[in-house]
Coordinates of C-alpha atoms in Angstrom, one line a residue:
Chain Y
M1 CA -23.9 -69.3 86.8
I2 CA -24.4 -66.4 84.4
N3 CA -25.9 -68.3 82.0
S4 CA -28.2 -69.5 84.2
H5 CA -29.9 -65.8 84.9
P6 CA -28.8 -63.2 82.0
I7 CA -31.5 -61.2 82.4
R8 CA -31.4 -60.8 86.0
L9 CA -28.0 -60.0 86.1
L10 CA -28.3 -57.8 83.3
T11 CA -30.7 -55.7 85.6
L12 CA -28.4 -56.5 88.8
A13 CA -25.2 -54.7 87.1
C14 CA -27.5 -51.9 85.7
A15 CA -28.6 -51.3 89.4
L16 CA -25.0 -51.3 90.6
A17 CA -24.0 -48.9 87.7
A18 CA -27.0 -46.9 88.6
A19 CA -25.8 -46.9 92.3
A20 CA -21.7 -45.9 91.7
I21 CA -23.4 -42.7 89.0
L22 CA -25.7 -41.6 92.0
A23 CA -23.2 -42.2 94.5
S24 CA -21.1 -39.7 92.5
L25 CA -23.2 -36.6 92.1
L26 CA -24.3 -36.8 95.7
S27 CA -20.5 -37.3 97.0
G28 CA -18.4 -34.0 97.3
S29 CA -17.2 -31.0 99.2
V30 CA -20.7 -29.3 98.3
E31 CA -23.2 -32.2 100.5
L32 CA -26.3 -33.2 98.0
S33 CA -29.0 -35.4 98.7
V34 CA -31.7 -37.2 96.4
S35 CA -34.3 -34.7 96.5
D36 CA -31.4 -31.9 95.3
L37 CA -31.1 -34.6 92.3
I38 CA -35.2 -34.2 92.1
R39 CA -35.1 -30.8 92.3
Y40 CA -32.6 -30.6 89.3
A41 CA -33.9 -32.8 87.3
D42 CA -37.9 -30.6 87.8
G43 CA -35.8 -27.4 87.1
T44 CA -36.4 -26.2 90.3
L45 CA -32.9 -26.2 92.1
D46 CA -30.9 -23.1 91.9
G47 CA -28.0 -21.7 93.6
I48 CA -24.2 -23.2 94.0
E49 CA -25.8 -26.5 94.2
H50 CA -27.5 -26.0 90.7
Q51 CA -24.1 -24.9 89.6
V52 CA -22.1 -28.1 91.6
L53 CA -24.2 -30.5 89.7
S54 CA -24.4 -28.9 86.3
E55 CA -20.8 -27.3 85.9
L56 CA -18.7 -30.2 88.0
R57 CA -20.9 -33.0 89.2
I58 CA -22.4 -34.0 86.0
P59 CA -20.2 -33.6 83.3
R60 CA -17.5 -35.3 85.8
T61 CA -19.8 -38.1 86.0
A62 CA -20.4 -38.7 82.9
A63 CA -17.1 -38.3 81.6
A64 CA -15.5 -41.4 84.1
F65 CA -18.8 -43.6 83.0
V66 CA -18.3 -43.1 79.0
T67 CA -14.2 -43.7 79.5
G68 CA -15.1 -46.7 81.6
S69 CA -17.2 -48.1 79.5
A70 CA -14.8 -47.7 76.1
L71 CA -12.1 -48.9 78.0
A72 CA -14.0 -51.7 79.1
L73 CA -15.1 -52.8 75.7
A74 CA -11.6 -52.2 74.4
G75 CA -10.4 -54.5 76.6
V76 CA -12.7 -57.1 75.6
L77 CA -12.4 -56.3 71.5
M78 CA -8.4 -56.4 72.1
Q79 CA -8.6 -59.6 73.4
V80 CA -10.2 -61.2 70.8
L81 CA -8.4 -59.4 68.5
L82 CA -5.0 -60.8 70.1
R83 CA -6.2 -63.9 71.8
N84 CA -4.3 -63.3 74.7
P85 CA -5.6 -62.3 78.3
L86 CA -3.0 -60.2 78.6
A87 CA -4.2 -58.0 76.2
D88 CA -5.1 -54.4 77.4
P89 CA -6.4 -51.2 75.4
Y90 CA -3.0 -50.2 75.2
I91 CA -1.0 -53.1 74.1
L92 CA -0.4 -51.7 70.9
G93 CA 0.7 -48.3 72.0
L94 CA -2.2 -46.2 71.2
S95 CA -1.4 -44.3 75.5
G96 CA 2.2 -43.9 74.1
G97 CA 1.5 -41.9 71.2
A98 CA -1.5 -40.3 73.0
A99 CA 0.8 -39.2 76.2
V100 CA 3.5 -37.9 74.2
G101 CA 1.3 -35.5 72.1
A102 CA -0.7 -34.4 75.2
L103 CA 2.7 -34.0 77.1
T104 CA 4.4 -32.2 73.9
S105 CA 0.9 -29.9 74.8
I106 CA 1.7 -29.4 78.3
M107 CA 5.3 -28.3 77.9
L108 CA 4.3 -25.9 75.8
G109 CA 2.3 -24.8 78.7
L110 CA -1.4 -25.3 76.2
G111 CA -4.2 -27.2 78.0
G112 CA -8.1 -27.2 77.2
W113 CA -9.2 -28.7 73.6
W114 CA -4.9 -28.2 72.8
L115 CA -4.2 -30.4 75.5
S116 CA -7.4 -33.4 74.3
G117 CA -6.5 -32.5 70.4
S118 CA -2.8 -33.3 70.7
A119 CA -3.6 -36.8 73.1
L120 CA -6.0 -37.6 69.8
T121 CA -3.0 -36.7 67.8
G122 CA -0.2 -39.2 69.1
A123 CA -3.1 -41.8 69.7
F124 CA -3.9 -41.8 65.8
V125 CA -0.1 -41.4 65.0
S126 CA 0.0 -44.7 66.7
V127 CA -2.4 -46.3 65.0
V128 CA -1.5 -45.5 61.9
L129 CA 2.0 -47.1 62.7
V130 CA 1.5 -49.9 64.2
F131 CA -1.7 -50.6 60.7
G132 CA 1.2 -49.9 58.4
I133 CA 4.1 -51.7 59.7
A134 CA 1.9 -55.2 60.6
S135 CA -0.5 -54.6 57.5
R136 CA 2.8 -54.1 55.4
S137 CA 4.4 -56.9 56.5
G138 CA 1.1 -58.6 55.3
R139 CA 1.2 -60.8 58.4
W140 CA -1.9 -60.2 60.7
S141 CA -1.0 -62.7 63.2
T142 CA -1.7 -62.4 66.5
T143 CA 2.0 -62.2 67.0
H144 CA 3.3 -60.6 64.8
L145 CA 0.6 -57.8 65.6
L146 CA 1.6 -58.1 69.9
L147 CA 5.1 -57.5 68.6
T148 CA 4.2 -55.0 66.9
G149 CA 2.3 -53.1 69.2
V150 CA 5.2 -53.8 71.8
V151 CA 7.8 -52.3 70.2
V152 CA 6.2 -49.4 68.9
S153 CA 4.6 -48.9 73.1
A154 CA 8.4 -49.4 74.0
G155 CA 9.6 -46.1 71.4
W156 CA 6.5 -44.2 72.8
G157 CA 8.0 -44.8 76.6
A158 CA 11.8 -44.1 75.5
M159 CA 9.5 -40.5 74.5
I160 CA 8.0 -39.9 77.3
N161 CA 11.0 -40.4 79.6
L162 CA 13.0 -38.4 77.7
M163 CA 10.5 -35.7 78.2
L164 CA 9.9 -35.9 81.5
S165 CA 14.0 -35.8 82.3
T166 CA 14.1 -32.8 80.1
S167 CA 11.1 -31.0 81.1
A168 CA 10.6 -28.1 83.5
S169 CA 10.1 -29.5 87.2
T170 CA 6.9 -27.1 87.1
S171 CA 5.0 -28.6 84.8
V172 CA 5.9 -32.5 85.4
Q173 CA 3.7 -32.8 88.3
G174 CA 0.6 -31.9 85.5
M175 CA 2.8 -34.7 83.2
L176 CA 2.9 -37.6 86.4
F177 CA -1.3 -36.7 86.4
W178 CA -2.4 -37.3 83.0
L179 CA 0.0 -40.3 83.0
M180 CA -1.5 -42.0 85.9
G181 CA -5.3 -41.1 84.3
D182 CA -7.2 -38.0 85.3
L183 CA -10.6 -36.9 85.2
S184 CA -10.5 -33.2 86.6
Q185 CA -9.8 -32.1 83.4
S186 CA -12.2 -34.2 81.5
R187 CA -14.5 -32.6 78.7
I188 CA -17.4 -35.2 77.6
S189 CA -18.2 -33.7 74.3
P190 CA -21.1 -36.0 72.1
A191 CA -18.3 -37.1 70.1
A192 CA -17.3 -39.5 72.8
I193 CA -20.5 -40.1 73.3
L194 CA -21.8 -41.3 69.9
V195 CA -18.2 -43.1 69.8
L196 CA -19.1 -45.4 72.7
V197 CA -23.0 -46.0 71.5
F198 CA -21.5 -47.0 67.9
G199 CA -18.8 -49.0 69.8
V200 CA -21.6 -50.9 71.5
A201 CA -24.5 -51.3 69.1
F202 CA -21.4 -53.0 67.2
S203 CA -19.5 -54.9 68.9
L204 CA -23.0 -56.7 70.1
S205 CA -24.5 -56.8 66.7
G206 CA -20.9 -58.3 66.1
A207 CA -21.1 -60.5 69.7
R208 CA -21.8 -64.4 68.3
T209 CA -18.8 -63.8 65.6
L210 CA -16.5 -63.1 68.4
N211 CA -17.3 -66.1 70.2
V212 CA -16.3 -67.8 67.2
L213 CA -13.5 -66.0 66.1
V214 CA -11.9 -66.5 70.0
R215 CA -12.0 -70.5 68.9
G216 CA -9.1 -69.8 66.3
D217 CA -9.4 -67.9 62.4
L218 CA -8.9 -71.1 60.1
L219 CA -11.8 -72.9 62.7
A220 CA -14.1 -69.3 62.5
A221 CA -13.1 -69.1 58.9
S222 CA -14.4 -72.7 58.2
L223 CA -17.4 -71.3 60.5
G224 CA -18.6 -68.7 57.8
V225 CA -16.6 -65.9 59.8
E226 CA -15.2 -63.6 57.1
V227 CA -11.6 -63.1 59.7
T228 CA -9.8 -60.7 58.3
K229 CA -12.2 -58.2 58.3
T230 CA -13.4 -59.0 60.8
R231 CA -10.4 -58.5 62.4
L232 CA -9.7 -55.6 61.1
A233 CA -13.1 -54.0 62.7
L234 CA -11.4 -54.8 65.7
F235 CA -8.4 -53.9 65.0
F236 CA -10.1 -50.0 64.5
G237 CA -13.0 -50.1 66.9
A238 CA -10.8 -51.2 70.0
S239 CA -8.5 -48.3 68.2
T240 CA -11.4 -46.0 68.3
L241 CA -12.5 -46.1 72.0
T242 CA -8.9 -46.5 73.5
A243 CA -8.3 -43.3 71.7
M244 CA -11.5 -41.6 72.6
A245 CA -11.3 -43.1 76.1
V246 CA -7.0 -41.8 76.1
T247 CA -8.4 -38.0 75.0
L248 CA -11.2 -37.8 77.6
A249 CA -8.8 -38.9 80.9
G250 CA -5.0 -39.7 79.7
S251 CA -4.1 -43.3 80.2
I252 CA -6.1 -44.9 82.8
G253 CA -4.4 -48.3 83.7
F254 CA -5.8 -51.8 85.1
V255 CA -10.3 -50.6 83.7
G256 CA -9.6 -52.6 80.5
L257 CA -7.8 -55.1 81.5
V258 CA -9.3 -56.2 84.6
V259 CA -13.0 -55.6 84.4
P260 CA -13.1 -58.1 81.1
H261 CA -11.5 -60.5 83.4
M262 CA -13.3 -60.0 86.5
L263 CA -16.1 -60.9 85.0
R264 CA -15.0 -64.1 82.4
L265 CA -13.9 -65.2 86.2
L266 CA -17.7 -64.5 86.8
G267 CA -18.5 -67.4 84.2
A268 CA -19.6 -63.9 81.6
R269 CA -17.5 -65.9 78.9
D270 CA -20.2 -65.1 75.9
H271 CA -19.8 -62.0 74.4
R272 CA -23.1 -61.7 74.4
L273 CA -22.9 -61.2 77.8
L274 CA -19.8 -60.4 78.1
I275 CA -20.3 -57.4 76.0
P276 CA -23.4 -55.6 78.2
F277 CA -21.5 -56.5 81.3
S278 CA -18.3 -54.9 80.6
V279 CA -19.4 -52.0 79.5
L280 CA -22.2 -51.6 83.1
C281 CA -19.3 -52.5 85.6
G282 CA -16.6 -50.4 83.2
G283 CA -18.2 -47.5 83.4
G284 CA -20.0 -47.9 87.6
F285 CA -16.0 -49.1 88.6
L286 CA -14.7 -45.7 87.1
V287 CA -17.3 -43.6 88.0
I288 CA -16.7 -45.5 91.8
A289 CA -13.0 -44.9 91.7
D290 CA -12.9 -41.0 90.8
T291 CA -15.5 -40.9 93.0
L292 CA -12.9 -41.6 95.8
A293 CA -10.1 -39.9 93.5
R294 CA -11.5 -36.4 94.5
T295 CA -13.6 -37.2 98.3
L296 CA -10.8 -39.6 100.0
V297 CA -8.1 -37.1 100.7
A298 CA -10.4 -33.7 99.9
P299 CA -9.6 -30.8 98.7
Q300 CA -6.8 -32.6 97.5
Q301 CA -7.1 -35.0 94.4
L302 CA -5.9 -38.2 93.8
P303 CA -4.9 -39.8 90.2
V304 CA -8.1 -42.1 89.4
G305 CA -5.3 -44.3 87.7
V306 CA -3.9 -45.3 91.1
I307 CA -7.0 -45.8 92.2
T308 CA -8.3 -48.0 90.2
A309 CA -5.4 -49.8 90.6
L310 CA -5.9 -49.8 94.4
I311 CA -9.5 -51.3 94.5
G312 CA -8.6 -53.8 91.3
V313 CA -5.4 -55.7 92.4
P314 CA -7.0 -56.9 95.7
S315 CA -10.3 -57.6 94.3
F316 CA -9.1 -59.8 91.0
I317 CA -7.2 -61.7 93.5
A318 CA -10.2 -62.5 95.6
I319 CA -12.0 -63.0 92.6
L320 CA -9.1 -65.2 91.5
R321 CA -8.6 -67.3 94.3
G322 CA -12.5 -68.0 94.2
T323 CA -12.7 -69.7 91.0
P324 CA -11.9 -73.1 90.9
S325 CA -9.1 -73.8 88.8
R326 CA -10.1 -75.3 85.3
Chain K
M1 CA -26.9 -88.3 41.2
T2 CA -25.5 -84.6 40.5
V3 CA -22.3 -83.3 41.0
L4 CA -21.7 -81.4 44.2
M5 CA -18.0 -80.6 44.1
H6 CA -16.1 -79.4 40.5
I7 CA -12.3 -79.3 40.7
E8 CA -10.3 -78.2 37.7
D9 CA -7.1 -78.1 37.1
L10 CA -6.3 -78.0 40.8
T11 CA -2.6 -77.1 41.7
L12 CA -0.8 -76.4 45.0
R13 CA 2.6 -75.1 46.0
T14 CA 3.7 -73.8 49.5
A15 CA 6.5 -71.7 49.5
S16 CA 9.6 -74.3 48.0
R17 CA 7.8 -77.4 46.4
T18 CA 4.5 -78.2 44.3
L19 CA 2.0 -80.6 46.4
L20 CA -0.4 -80.8 43.6
T21 CA -0.4 -80.2 39.8
A22 CA -3.7 -80.4 37.8
L23 CA -6.1 -81.8 39.4
R24 CA -9.3 -83.3 38.1
V25 CA -12.4 -85.1 40.5
D26 CA -16.1 -84.1 40.3
I27 CA -16.9 -84.9 44.0
T28 CA -20.7 -86.5 43.2
S29 CA -23.6 -86.3 46.3
G30 CA -23.3 -89.9 48.2
E31 CA -19.6 -90.5 47.2
R32 CA -16.9 -91.0 49.8
W33 CA -14.2 -90.2 48.9
G34 CA -11.0 -91.0 51.1
L35 CA -7.4 -88.7 50.3
L36 CA -4.0 -90.8 51.0
G37 CA -0.9 -89.7 51.0
K38 CA 2.5 -90.1 53.3
N39 CA 3.5 -87.0 55.8
G40 CA 3.8 -84.2 54.5
A41 CA 1.7 -85.1 50.7
G42 CA -0.3 -81.8 51.5
K43 CA -3.9 -83.7 52.1
T44 CA -4.5 -81.4 54.9
T45 CA -3.4 -78.7 51.9
L46 CA -5.8 -79.8 49.6
L47 CA -8.5 -80.2 52.3
H48 CA -8.1 -76.5 53.1
T49 CA -8.3 -75.4 49.8
L50 CA -11.0 -77.1 49.3
A51 CA -12.8 -75.5 52.3
N52 CA -11.2 -72.1 50.6
L53 CA -9.2 -71.2 53.9
R54 CA -6.5 -70.9 51.8
L55 CA -6.2 -70.0 47.5
P56 CA -5.2 -72.7 44.8
A57 CA -2.0 -71.5 42.9
E58 CA -3.8 -72.3 39.8
G59 CA -7.7 -74.2 39.1
H60 CA -10.7 -73.8 39.6
I61 CA -13.1 -75.3 42.5
T62 CA -17.1 -75.2 42.0
I63 CA -19.4 -76.3 45.2
Q64 CA -23.2 -76.8 43.5
G65 CA -22.0 -74.9 40.4
S66 CA -21.1 -71.8 42.2
D67 CA -17.4 -70.4 41.7
L68 CA -16.1 -71.0 45.3
S69 CA -14.1 -67.7 45.1
K70 CA -17.0 -66.0 44.5
L71 CA -18.9 -67.1 47.6
K72 CA -19.0 -65.5 50.8
Q73 CA -17.6 -67.1 53.7
R74 CA -20.6 -67.6 55.4
E75 CA -22.0 -69.2 52.0
I76 CA -19.2 -72.0 51.8
A77 CA -19.4 -72.9 55.5
Q78 CA -23.4 -73.7 54.9
R79 CA -22.2 -75.6 52.0
I80 CA -18.7 -77.2 53.3
G81 CA -18.0 -78.0 56.8
L82 CA -13.9 -79.2 57.9
L83 CA -13.0 -81.4 60.6
F84 CA -9.3 -80.2 61.9
Q85 CA -6.8 -82.6 62.4
D86 CA -6.1 -80.7 65.8
Q87 CA -8.4 -79.4 68.5
I88 CA -7.6 -76.4 70.3
D89 CA -9.4 -74.9 72.6
A90 CA -8.0 -71.1 74.1
L91 CA -10.5 -70.1 76.3
P92 CA -12.9 -72.6 79.0
A93 CA -16.3 -73.3 77.3
S94 CA -18.8 -76.3 77.6
V95 CA -19.3 -79.0 75.2
L96 CA -22.9 -77.6 74.5
E97 CA -21.6 -74.0 73.7
T98 CA -18.6 -75.8 71.6
A99 CA -21.4 -77.9 69.2
L100 CA -23.7 -74.5 68.8
L101 CA -20.2 -73.4 67.3
G102 CA -21.9 -75.1 64.2
R103 CA -25.0 -73.2 63.7
H104 CA -23.2 -70.3 63.4
P105 CA -23.2 -70.5 59.4
H106 CA -26.8 -70.8 59.7
A107 CA -27.7 -67.6 62.5
R108 CA -27.2 -64.7 60.2
G109 CA -29.1 -61.7 62.2
R110 CA -29.9 -63.6 64.7
L111 CA -27.9 -63.0 67.8
F112 CA -28.9 -65.8 70.2
D113 CA -28.9 -69.0 69.2
N114 CA -33.0 -70.8 69.0
E115 CA -34.7 -73.4 69.5
A116 CA -33.9 -75.0 66.5
D117 CA -30.2 -74.5 67.0
L118 CA -30.5 -76.4 70.3
V119 CA -32.3 -79.6 69.2
S120 CA -29.7 -79.5 66.5
A121 CA -26.7 -79.1 68.8
R122 CA -28.1 -81.9 70.7
E123 CA -29.0 -84.5 68.1
S124 CA -25.6 -84.4 67.6
L125 CA -24.1 -84.8 70.8
S126 CA -26.4 -87.2 71.2
R127 CA -25.0 -89.2 68.0
L128 CA -21.7 -89.3 69.4
G129 CA -22.3 -89.7 73.1
L130 CA -21.9 -86.9 74.6
L131 CA -24.9 -85.8 75.7
E132 CA -24.7 -86.0 78.8
L133 CA -21.5 -84.0 79.3
E134 CA -23.4 -80.7 77.7
T135 CA -22.7 -78.7 80.6
R136 CA -18.7 -80.4 81.2
E137 CA -15.5 -78.0 80.2
V138 CA -13.8 -79.1 77.4
S139 CA -10.5 -78.5 78.9
S140 CA -12.3 -81.4 81.0
L141 CA -12.0 -83.9 78.5
S142 CA -10.2 -86.9 77.5
G143 CA -8.8 -86.2 73.8
G144 CA -11.2 -88.9 72.1
E145 CA -13.9 -87.0 74.1
R146 CA -13.0 -83.5 72.0
Q147 CA -12.5 -84.9 68.9
R148 CA -16.0 -86.7 69.0
L149 CA -17.4 -83.0 70.3
A150 CA -15.1 -82.0 67.1
L151 CA -17.4 -84.3 64.6
A152 CA -21.0 -83.4 66.7
T153 CA -19.9 -79.1 65.7
L154 CA -19.3 -80.6 62.2
L155 CA -22.9 -82.8 62.1
A156 CA -24.3 -79.5 63.9
Q157 CA -23.2 -77.7 60.8
K158 CA -25.1 -79.8 58.4
P159 CA -23.1 -78.7 55.1
N160 CA -23.5 -80.6 52.0
L161 CA -19.9 -81.4 51.8
L162 CA -17.8 -83.4 55.2
L163 CA -14.7 -82.4 55.0
L164 CA -12.6 -84.4 57.7
D165 CA -8.9 -84.3 58.7
E166 CA -8.2 -87.5 60.3
P167 CA -11.3 -88.2 61.7
S168 CA -10.0 -91.0 63.8
N169 CA -7.7 -89.2 65.8
H170 CA -8.0 -90.2 69.6
L171 CA -10.8 -92.4 69.0
D172 CA -10.4 -96.1 70.6
L173 CA -11.1 -99.2 68.1
G174 CA -15.0 -99.0 69.1
F175 CA -15.6 -95.7 67.8
Q176 CA -13.7 -95.8 64.9
T177 CA -16.4 -98.6 64.2
N178 CA -19.2 -96.7 65.0
L179 CA -17.1 -93.6 63.4
I180 CA -17.0 -95.6 60.1
E181 CA -21.0 -96.2 60.3
L182 CA -21.8 -92.9 61.1
L183 CA -20.6 -91.5 58.5
R184 CA -21.4 -93.7 55.7
R185 CA -25.4 -93.1 57.0
E186 CA -24.8 -89.3 57.1
V187 CA -23.4 -89.1 53.7
S188 CA -24.9 -92.2 51.6
S189 CA -28.2 -92.7 53.2
E190 CA -32.3 -92.6 51.7
E191 CA -32.0 -89.8 54.2
A192 CA -28.7 -88.1 52.7
A193 CA -29.4 -88.9 49.4
A194 CA -32.1 -86.1 49.2
Q195 CA -29.9 -83.5 50.8
D196 CA -27.1 -83.9 48.3
R197 CA -24.1 -84.9 50.2
A198 CA -20.8 -86.2 50.0
L199 CA -17.5 -86.5 51.9
V200 CA -13.8 -86.3 52.2
V201 CA -11.6 -87.9 54.5
A202 CA -7.9 -87.1 54.7
T203 CA -6.3 -90.4 56.8
H204 CA -2.9 -92.3 57.3
D205 CA -5.3 -95.4 58.5
I206 CA -5.4 -96.8 54.5
N207 CA -8.0 -99.8 56.1
L208 CA -10.4 -97.0 57.1
A209 CA -10.2 -95.3 54.1
A210 CA -10.2 -99.3 52.3
R211 CA -13.8 -99.8 54.8
L212 CA -15.8 -96.6 54.4
C213 CA -14.9 -94.9 51.0
N214 CA -16.1 -95.6 47.7
K215 CA -13.5 -92.9 45.7
I216 CA -9.6 -92.2 46.5
I217 CA -7.1 -89.8 45.8
L218 CA -3.7 -90.9 46.9
L219 CA -1.4 -88.7 46.9
D220 CA 2.3 -89.0 45.9
G221 CA 3.8 -85.6 47.2
K222 CA 5.6 -85.4 44.0
G223 CA 2.4 -83.3 42.0
N224 CA 1.1 -86.5 41.2
A225 CA -2.5 -88.3 42.3
R226 CA -3.9 -91.3 41.1
V227 CA -7.7 -90.8 41.6
G228 CA -10.9 -93.4 41.0
A229 CA -12.9 -96.0 42.7
T230 CA -11.2 -98.2 45.7
H231 CA -10.4 -101.2 44.2
E232 CA -9.0 -100.0 41.7
V233 CA -6.6 -97.8 43.8
L234 CA -5.5 -98.9 46.3
T235 CA -3.1 -101.8 44.8
R236 CA 0.1 -102.6 46.3
E237 CA 2.1 -101.0 43.4
N238 CA 0.3 -98.0 44.2
L239 CA 0.9 -98.3 47.6
S240 CA 4.0 -98.8 48.0
A241 CA 5.0 -96.5 45.2
A242 CA 3.1 -94.0 47.2
Y243 CA 4.5 -94.6 51.1
D244 CA 8.0 -95.3 50.0
C245 CA 7.4 -98.9 52.0
D246 CA 6.4 -102.3 50.9
I247 CA 2.7 -102.3 51.4
A248 CA 0.8 -106.5 51.5
K249 CA -3.2 -106.8 51.0
I250 CA -4.9 -109.9 52.7
E251 CA -8.3 -110.4 51.4
S252 CA -10.6 -112.5 53.7
E253 CA -14.3 -113.0 52.5
D254 CA -15.8 -109.5 53.4
R255 CA -12.6 -107.6 54.1
T256 CA -9.2 -106.7 52.6
L257 CA -6.6 -105.6 54.9
F258 CA -3.5 -103.4 54.0
Y259 CA -0.2 -104.5 56.4
P260 CA 3.4 -102.4 56.0
H261 CA 5.3 -106.1 54.9

């Protein structure tokens, strides 16, 4: 289905993403209209509306879109790297490392850039750890890498539980929000946007190679793919994107696993299409989920990770049931 | 006729044993080589080494005068293609998408397939009788159809040297005969001669090798290989020694047949 009209469907995905962004900018405790947005673009909007848009809505919507896009793209790359449909951006333990970093700073009562910095450090430690173990043994086989990731994740999981059970009850709420994924503290930075732009450009330029690589390492090598180099690039590319997303918004589940799969089930299995679709739909999906998270029971905010699962599970099951088994 | 591949003092080892010692072979364009030997003798290992998918313990391989170890994997894939013994299809794909994979080594710097890729893939599919199936899912094909699809992908790759690991797997007798004709034409026709082509077939089917090939490498699995023209190597004594069982030969006016005695 997707093969027949790629351009039209790509336009549709762009429109959906734009609609999600528009809905997010307009909804919230301060009602805004499209004409307010136009006046904002003109520079003629002022007062509370201007402040809400420039200081709250735009940064948060941008953070949600960038995070969702990065997670969906990282999911696609991890699924190719591990040739496993269950792979998600966190499967190699990166979110666990980031969580331990973030929880440490919450325990110490530090917030803001300290929180982001320690999450990034934790993610980086985890990447180095997995890479060190996997390359030390000289075995970059998918199973070996997967097992390394699972074991490292389990280690981080134990540390997270230890921290949760020994922390003061006042900080536990904040920790749980971080663990479930939370965009209310997110600060979008030029660096995050740069990571996403580079990530999309690199993956798209290598999309043809990814199509070959999913058929197996040996076949890919016989068709001219530099397998080890490509797998290393996938590992570091997916890790960087995930680290950026986790630093922005904690470990938001479901986007990275389910968005690429839904698109595959709908027919986009060629990576030249799957990558742009995942970026657009992942971003749009998280923007919608975050809009719901902050408006459903306003003024209280829900953790966005809960919303992604609440929307994601039923829609994924619906698509799964609607697709003829192959 | 020019030397397409030059194999010099090639030694292959696995963790536990030596499969091959100091093999020297020149593969000249137009030649059809058969690679025989019993199970585990190292046929697949040798083919994978010739395709640069694994490194030899010792020795050098050159393709069209260039050292294999100095070429980029893409440059190798433009010259050497390999049909694998088993086809894996992890993710869903259509027949045409699979045949187009063969064009990958030639598509440097292009994100999308061009008209020439499509023409080449469809032509290869039609030569293997798969053109009507081009929109079908690979997972819905029979074993023999998948094997033909793998062959079509290899033909679309248009390598100079075709390495084929058990190409007659899953093929019925009719297609086995077609396969011999097709490979002969691919490598030894007048058209092919201008394109500097040759093939190596690893097979357990001695009769297929006898019909298709004009040169044979017979591995004994202990490090030695007999190399030579088909009629010189495929003798009752050599085969019986290599396969550890008595292999007899009958000759009719146009055919030679081998069978276990």
